[in-house]
CSV table of C-alpha atoms in Angstrom, one decimal:
chain,number,residue,atom,x,y,z
W,1,LYS,CA,-4.5,-23.4,-3.2
W,2,ASN,CA,-2.6,-21.5,-0.5
W,3,GLU,CA,-4.7,-19.6,2.0
W,4,VAL,CA,-2.4,-16.6,1.8
W,5,GLU,CA,-0.8,-15.7,-1.5
W,6,GLN,CA,1.7,-12.9,-2.2
W,7,SER,CA,2.6,-11.4,-5.5
W,8,PRO,CA,5.0,-10.9,-7.0
W,9,GLN,CA,7.4,-13.6,-5.7
W,10,ASN,CA,10.4,-11.5,-6.8
W,11,LEU,CA,10.6,-7.9,-7.6
W,12,THR,CA,13.6,-5.9,-8.8
W,13,ALA,CA,13.3,-2.1,-9.2
W,14,GLN,CA,15.5,1.0,-9.5
W,15,GLU,CA,16.1,3.3,-6.6
W,16,GLY,CA,13.3,5.9,-6.3
W,17,GLU,CA,10.6,3.8,-7.8
W,18,PHE,CA,7.2,3.3,-6.1
W,19,ILE,CA,6.8,-0.3,-5.0
W,20,THR,CA,3.7,-2.3,-4.5
W,21,ILE,CA,3.5,-5.8,-2.9
W,22,ASN,CA,0.2,-7.6,-2.8
W,23,CYS,CA,-1.3,-10.1,-0.4
W,24,SER,CA,-4.6,-12.0,-1.0
W,25,TYR,CA,-6.2,-14.4,1.4
W,26,SER,CA,-9.1,-16.7,1.4
W,27,VAL,CA,-10.2,-16.9,5.1
W,28,GLY,CA,-12.1,-14.5,7.3
W,29,ILE,CA,-9.5,-12.7,9.4
W,30,SER,CA,-9.2,-10.6,12.6
W,31,ALA,CA,-6.1,-8.9,11.4
W,32,LEU,CA,-3.2,-8.9,8.9
W,33,HIS,CA,0.5,-8.6,9.6
W,34,TRP,CA,3.2,-7.3,7.4
W,35,LEU,CA,6.8,-8.1,8.3
W,36,GLN,CA,10.2,-7.5,6.8
W,37,GLN,CA,13.2,-9.9,6.8
W,38,HIS,CA,16.6,-8.7,5.9
W,39,PRO,CA,19.4,-11.0,4.7
W,40,GLY,CA,20.9,-12.5,7.8
W,41,GLY,CA,17.5,-13.6,9.1
W,42,GLY,CA,16.1,-11.0,11.5
W,43,ILE,CA,12.3,-10.5,11.1
W,44,VAL,CA,10.8,-7.1,11.9
W,45,SER,CA,7.1,-6.3,12.4
W,46,LEU,CA,6.0,-3.5,10.1
W,47,PHE,CA,2.2,-3.3,10.5
W,48,MET,CA,-0.7,-5.0,12.0
W,49,LEU,CA,-4.0,-3.8,10.6
W,50,SER,CA,-7.6,-4.8,10.3
W,51,SER,CA,-9.1,-2.0,8.2
W,52,GLY,CA,-8.2,1.0,6.2
W,53,LYS,CA,-4.6,2.2,5.9
W,54,LYS,CA,-1.5,2.6,8.1
W,55,LYS,CA,1.6,4.7,7.3
W,56,HIS,CA,5.0,4.6,8.8
W,57,GLY,CA,7.7,6.7,7.1
W,58,ARG,CA,7.9,5.6,3.5
W,59,LEU,CA,5.8,2.5,4.1
W,60,ILE,CA,2.1,2.4,3.6
W,61,ALA,CA,-0.2,-0.7,4.2
W,62,THR,CA,-3.8,-0.9,3.0
W,63,ILE,CA,-6.4,-3.5,3.5
W,64,ASN,CA,-9.7,-4.2,1.9
W,65,ILE,CA,-11.6,-6.7,4.1
W,66,GLN,CA,-14.4,-7.3,1.6
W,67,GLU,CA,-12.0,-8.1,-1.2
W,68,LYS,CA,-9.7,-10.1,1.1
W,69,HIS,CA,-6.7,-8.2,-0.1
W,70,SER,CA,-3.9,-6.1,1.3
W,71,SER,CA,-1.1,-4.1,-0.3
W,72,LEU,CA,2.2,-2.8,1.0
W,73,HIS,CA,3.6,0.2,-0.7
W,74,ILE,CA,7.1,1.7,-0.5
W,75,THR,CA,7.5,5.3,-1.7
W,76,ALA,CA,10.9,6.6,-2.9
W,77,SER,CA,12.5,3.2,-2.6
W,78,HIS,CA,16.1,2.8,-1.5
W,79,PRO,CA,18.6,0.0,-1.7
W,80,ARG,CA,18.3,-0.5,2.1
W,81,ASP,CA,14.6,-1.5,1.5
W,82,SER,CA,15.9,-4.7,-0.2
W,83,ALA,CA,14.5,-7.5,1.9
W,84,VAL,CA,11.8,-10.2,1.9
W,85,TYR,CA,8.4,-8.8,2.8
W,86,ILE,CA,6.1,-11.3,4.4
W,87,CYS,CA,2.3,-11.1,4.8
W,88,ALA,CA,0.5,-13.2,7.5
W,89,VAL,CA,-3.2,-13.3,8.6
W,90,LEU,CA,-4.8,-14.0,11.9
W,91,PRO,CA,-7.9,-16.1,11.1
W,92,MET,CA,-11.1,-15.1,13.0
W,93,ASP,CA,-11.3,-18.5,14.7
W,94,SER,CA,-7.7,-18.4,15.9
W,95,ASN,CA,-6.0,-16.9,18.9
W,96,TYR,CA,-2.6,-18.1,18.3
W,97,GLN,CA,-1.7,-19.2,14.8
W,98,LEU,CA,-1.0,-16.9,11.9
W,99,ILE,CA,-1.2,-18.2,8.4
W,100,TRP,CA,1.9,-17.2,6.5
W,101,GLY,CA,2.5,-16.1,3.0
W,102,ALA,CA,5.6,-17.3,1.2
W,103,GLY,CA,7.2,-13.8,1.0
W,104,THR,CA,8.1,-11.3,-1.7
W,105,LYS,CA,11.8,-10.8,-2.3
W,106,LEU,CA,12.5,-7.2,-3.2
W,107,ILE,CA,15.8,-5.9,-4.6
W,108,ILE,CA,16.3,-2.2,-5.1
W,109,LYS,CA,19.2,-1.3,-7.4
W,110,PRO,CA,21.1,2.0,-7.0
J,1,ASP,CA,11.0,-1.8,22.6
J,2,VAL,CA,10.2,-5.5,22.7
J,3,LYS,CA,13.3,-7.6,22.9
J,4,VAL,CA,13.4,-11.2,22.0
J,5,THR,CA,16.8,-12.9,22.4
J,6,GLN,CA,17.9,-16.4,21.4
J,7,SER,CA,20.8,-18.2,23.0
J,8,SER,CA,22.9,-18.7,19.9
J,9,ARG,CA,23.2,-17.2,16.4
J,10,TYR,CA,25.0,-20.2,15.0
J,11,LEU,CA,25.1,-23.8,16.3
J,12,VAL,CA,26.8,-26.9,14.9
J,13,LYS,CA,25.8,-30.3,16.4
J,14,ARG,CA,26.3,-33.9,15.5
J,15,THR,CA,23.6,-36.4,14.6
J,16,GLY,CA,22.0,-37.9,17.7
J,17,GLU,CA,23.0,-35.1,20.0
J,18,LYS,CA,20.3,-33.5,22.2
J,19,VAL,CA,20.0,-29.8,21.4
J,20,PHE,CA,18.5,-27.0,23.4
J,21,LEU,CA,17.5,-23.7,21.9
J,22,GLU,CA,16.5,-21.0,24.3
J,23,CYS,CA,14.4,-17.9,23.8
J,24,VAL,CA,13.8,-15.1,26.2
J,25,GLN,CA,11.4,-12.1,25.9
J,26,ASP,CA,11.2,-9.1,28.1
J,27,MET,CA,7.7,-7.7,27.4
J,28,ASP,CA,5.5,-10.0,29.5
J,29,HIS,CA,4.0,-11.5,26.4
J,30,GLU,CA,1.6,-14.5,27.0
J,31,ASN,CA,2.3,-16.2,23.6
J,32,MET,CA,5.6,-17.6,22.5
J,33,PHE,CA,6.4,-19.4,19.3
J,34,TRP,CA,9.1,-21.5,17.7
J,35,TYR,CA,9.3,-21.6,13.9
J,36,ARG,CA,11.7,-23.0,11.4
J,37,GLN,CA,12.5,-21.4,8.1
J,38,ASP,CA,13.9,-23.3,5.1
J,39,PRO,CA,14.5,-21.9,1.6
J,40,GLY,CA,11.4,-22.0,-0.5
J,41,LEU,CA,9.2,-23.1,2.4
J,42,GLY,CA,8.7,-19.9,4.4
J,43,LEU,CA,8.0,-20.0,8.1
J,44,ARG,CA,6.5,-23.1,9.6
J,45,LEU,CA,5.3,-23.3,13.1
J,46,ILE,CA,6.8,-26.0,15.3
J,47,TYR,CA,5.2,-25.3,18.7
J,48,PHE,CA,3.6,-22.5,20.5
J,49,SER,CA,2.8,-21.7,24.1
J,50,TYR,CA,0.0,-19.4,25.4
J,51,ASP,CA,0.9,-19.6,29.1
J,52,VAL,CA,3.4,-21.1,31.5
J,53,LYS,CA,3.5,-24.9,31.2
J,54,MET,CA,1.0,-24.7,28.4
J,55,LYS,CA,2.0,-25.8,24.9
J,56,GLU,CA,0.3,-26.6,21.6
J,57,LYS,CA,1.7,-28.4,18.6
J,58,GLY,CA,2.1,-26.4,15.4
J,59,ASP,CA,2.4,-27.7,11.9
J,60,ILE,CA,5.6,-29.7,12.2
J,61,PRO,CA,6.2,-30.8,15.8
J,62,GLU,CA,7.7,-34.2,15.0
J,63,GLY,CA,11.2,-34.6,16.4
J,64,TYR,CA,10.8,-31.5,18.7
J,65,SER,CA,9.7,-30.8,22.2
J,66,VAL,CA,9.3,-27.6,24.2
J,67,SER,CA,9.4,-26.3,27.7
J,68,ARG,CA,8.0,-23.2,29.3
J,69,GLU,CA,8.6,-23.1,33.0
J,70,LYS,CA,8.7,-19.3,33.2
J,71,LYS,CA,6.6,-16.7,31.3
J,72,GLU,CA,9.6,-15.1,29.7
J,73,ARG,CA,11.4,-18.2,28.6
J,74,PHE,CA,10.5,-20.8,25.9
J,75,SER,CA,12.9,-23.6,25.1
J,76,LEU,CA,13.0,-25.8,22.0
J,77,ILE,CA,14.5,-29.2,22.4
J,78,LEU,CA,15.7,-31.6,19.7
J,79,GLU,CA,15.8,-34.9,21.5
J,80,SER,CA,18.1,-36.6,18.9
J,81,ALA,CA,19.2,-34.2,16.2
J,82,SER,CA,19.1,-35.3,12.6
J,83,THR,CA,20.5,-33.8,9.5
J,84,ASN,CA,17.0,-32.9,8.3
J,85,GLN,CA,16.7,-30.6,11.2
J,86,THR,CA,19.4,-28.3,9.8
J,87,SER,CA,17.6,-25.1,9.5
J,88,MET,CA,17.1,-21.5,10.7
J,89,TYR,CA,15.1,-21.5,14.0
J,90,LEU,CA,13.2,-18.4,14.9
J,91,CYS,CA,11.5,-17.6,18.2
J,92,ALA,CA,8.7,-15.0,18.5
J,93,SER,CA,6.4,-13.6,21.1
J,94,SER,CA,3.1,-11.7,21.2
J,95,LEU,CA,0.3,-10.6,23.4
J,96,TYR,CA,-2.8,-12.8,23.8
J,97,PRO,CA,-5.4,-11.3,21.4
J,98,LYS,CA,-8.4,-12.3,23.4
J,99,ARG,CA,-7.2,-10.1,26.2
J,100,SER,CA,-5.7,-7.3,24.2
J,101,GLY,CA,-7.4,-7.3,20.8
J,102,ALA,CA,-6.4,-8.7,17.4
J,103,LEU,CA,-4.3,-5.6,16.6
J,104,SER,CA,-2.1,-6.3,19.6
J,105,TYR,CA,-1.1,-9.7,18.1
J,106,GLU,CA,2.0,-8.4,16.3
J,107,GLN,CA,4.7,-11.1,16.6
J,108,TYR,CA,8.1,-9.9,17.6
J,109,PHE,CA,11.0,-12.1,16.5
J,110,GLY,CA,14.4,-13.0,17.9
J,111,PRO,CA,17.5,-12.9,15.6
J,112,GLY,CA,17.3,-16.6,14.8
J,113,THR,CA,19.6,-19.5,15.3
J,114,ARG,CA,21.1,-21.2,12.3
J,115,LEU,CA,21.5,-24.8,13.3
J,116,THR,CA,23.6,-27.2,11.3
J,117,VAL,CA,23.5,-30.9,12.1
J,118,THR,CA,26.3,-33.0,10.7
């Protein structure tokens, strides 16, 4: 069993829909990282969080430490949001290595 | 803004060649990382460095070595390139969480180098 699991693996939605991507993990963590990777390779950091909720524009990330679960929401989705969204966790006993999820491929159709 | 640059976006090398991939960051980050990314496998850590001249093996170090002579620069070396090293290589940097706290541990990535070994 992977230590970090994302769901769904693939998601196709219509422009304007509310999107939720989930990340579950099995280890104790210091923080959780959400990143975005567009076609062409570049990876961009979206959020780093250890409790509660963070918001940036149309993106919202939440985390429930007790349930070992985080969600990334996109409101009013747009085709430019099409990308792979990756979740990674920093285990409590680590200062260097993140444990990576496999990513969720999101396609937003106009 | 943090900037992480990589020496090449695309590289084609022959089997057996020695390959150098360079990464430079401009934010005085202690940690630097080299990953490879293959379809269906996600990001896999090759090596990381937490200080000048310090390095630690990641999950897949075989066939690779690294060098960190200056804080801002982290090089990945393929001593004798092989076709199974054809991949996307991504460099990243971050602050050291023990000094700055776990939330400072965001990793900032370079644009990637797509290496093809023929």
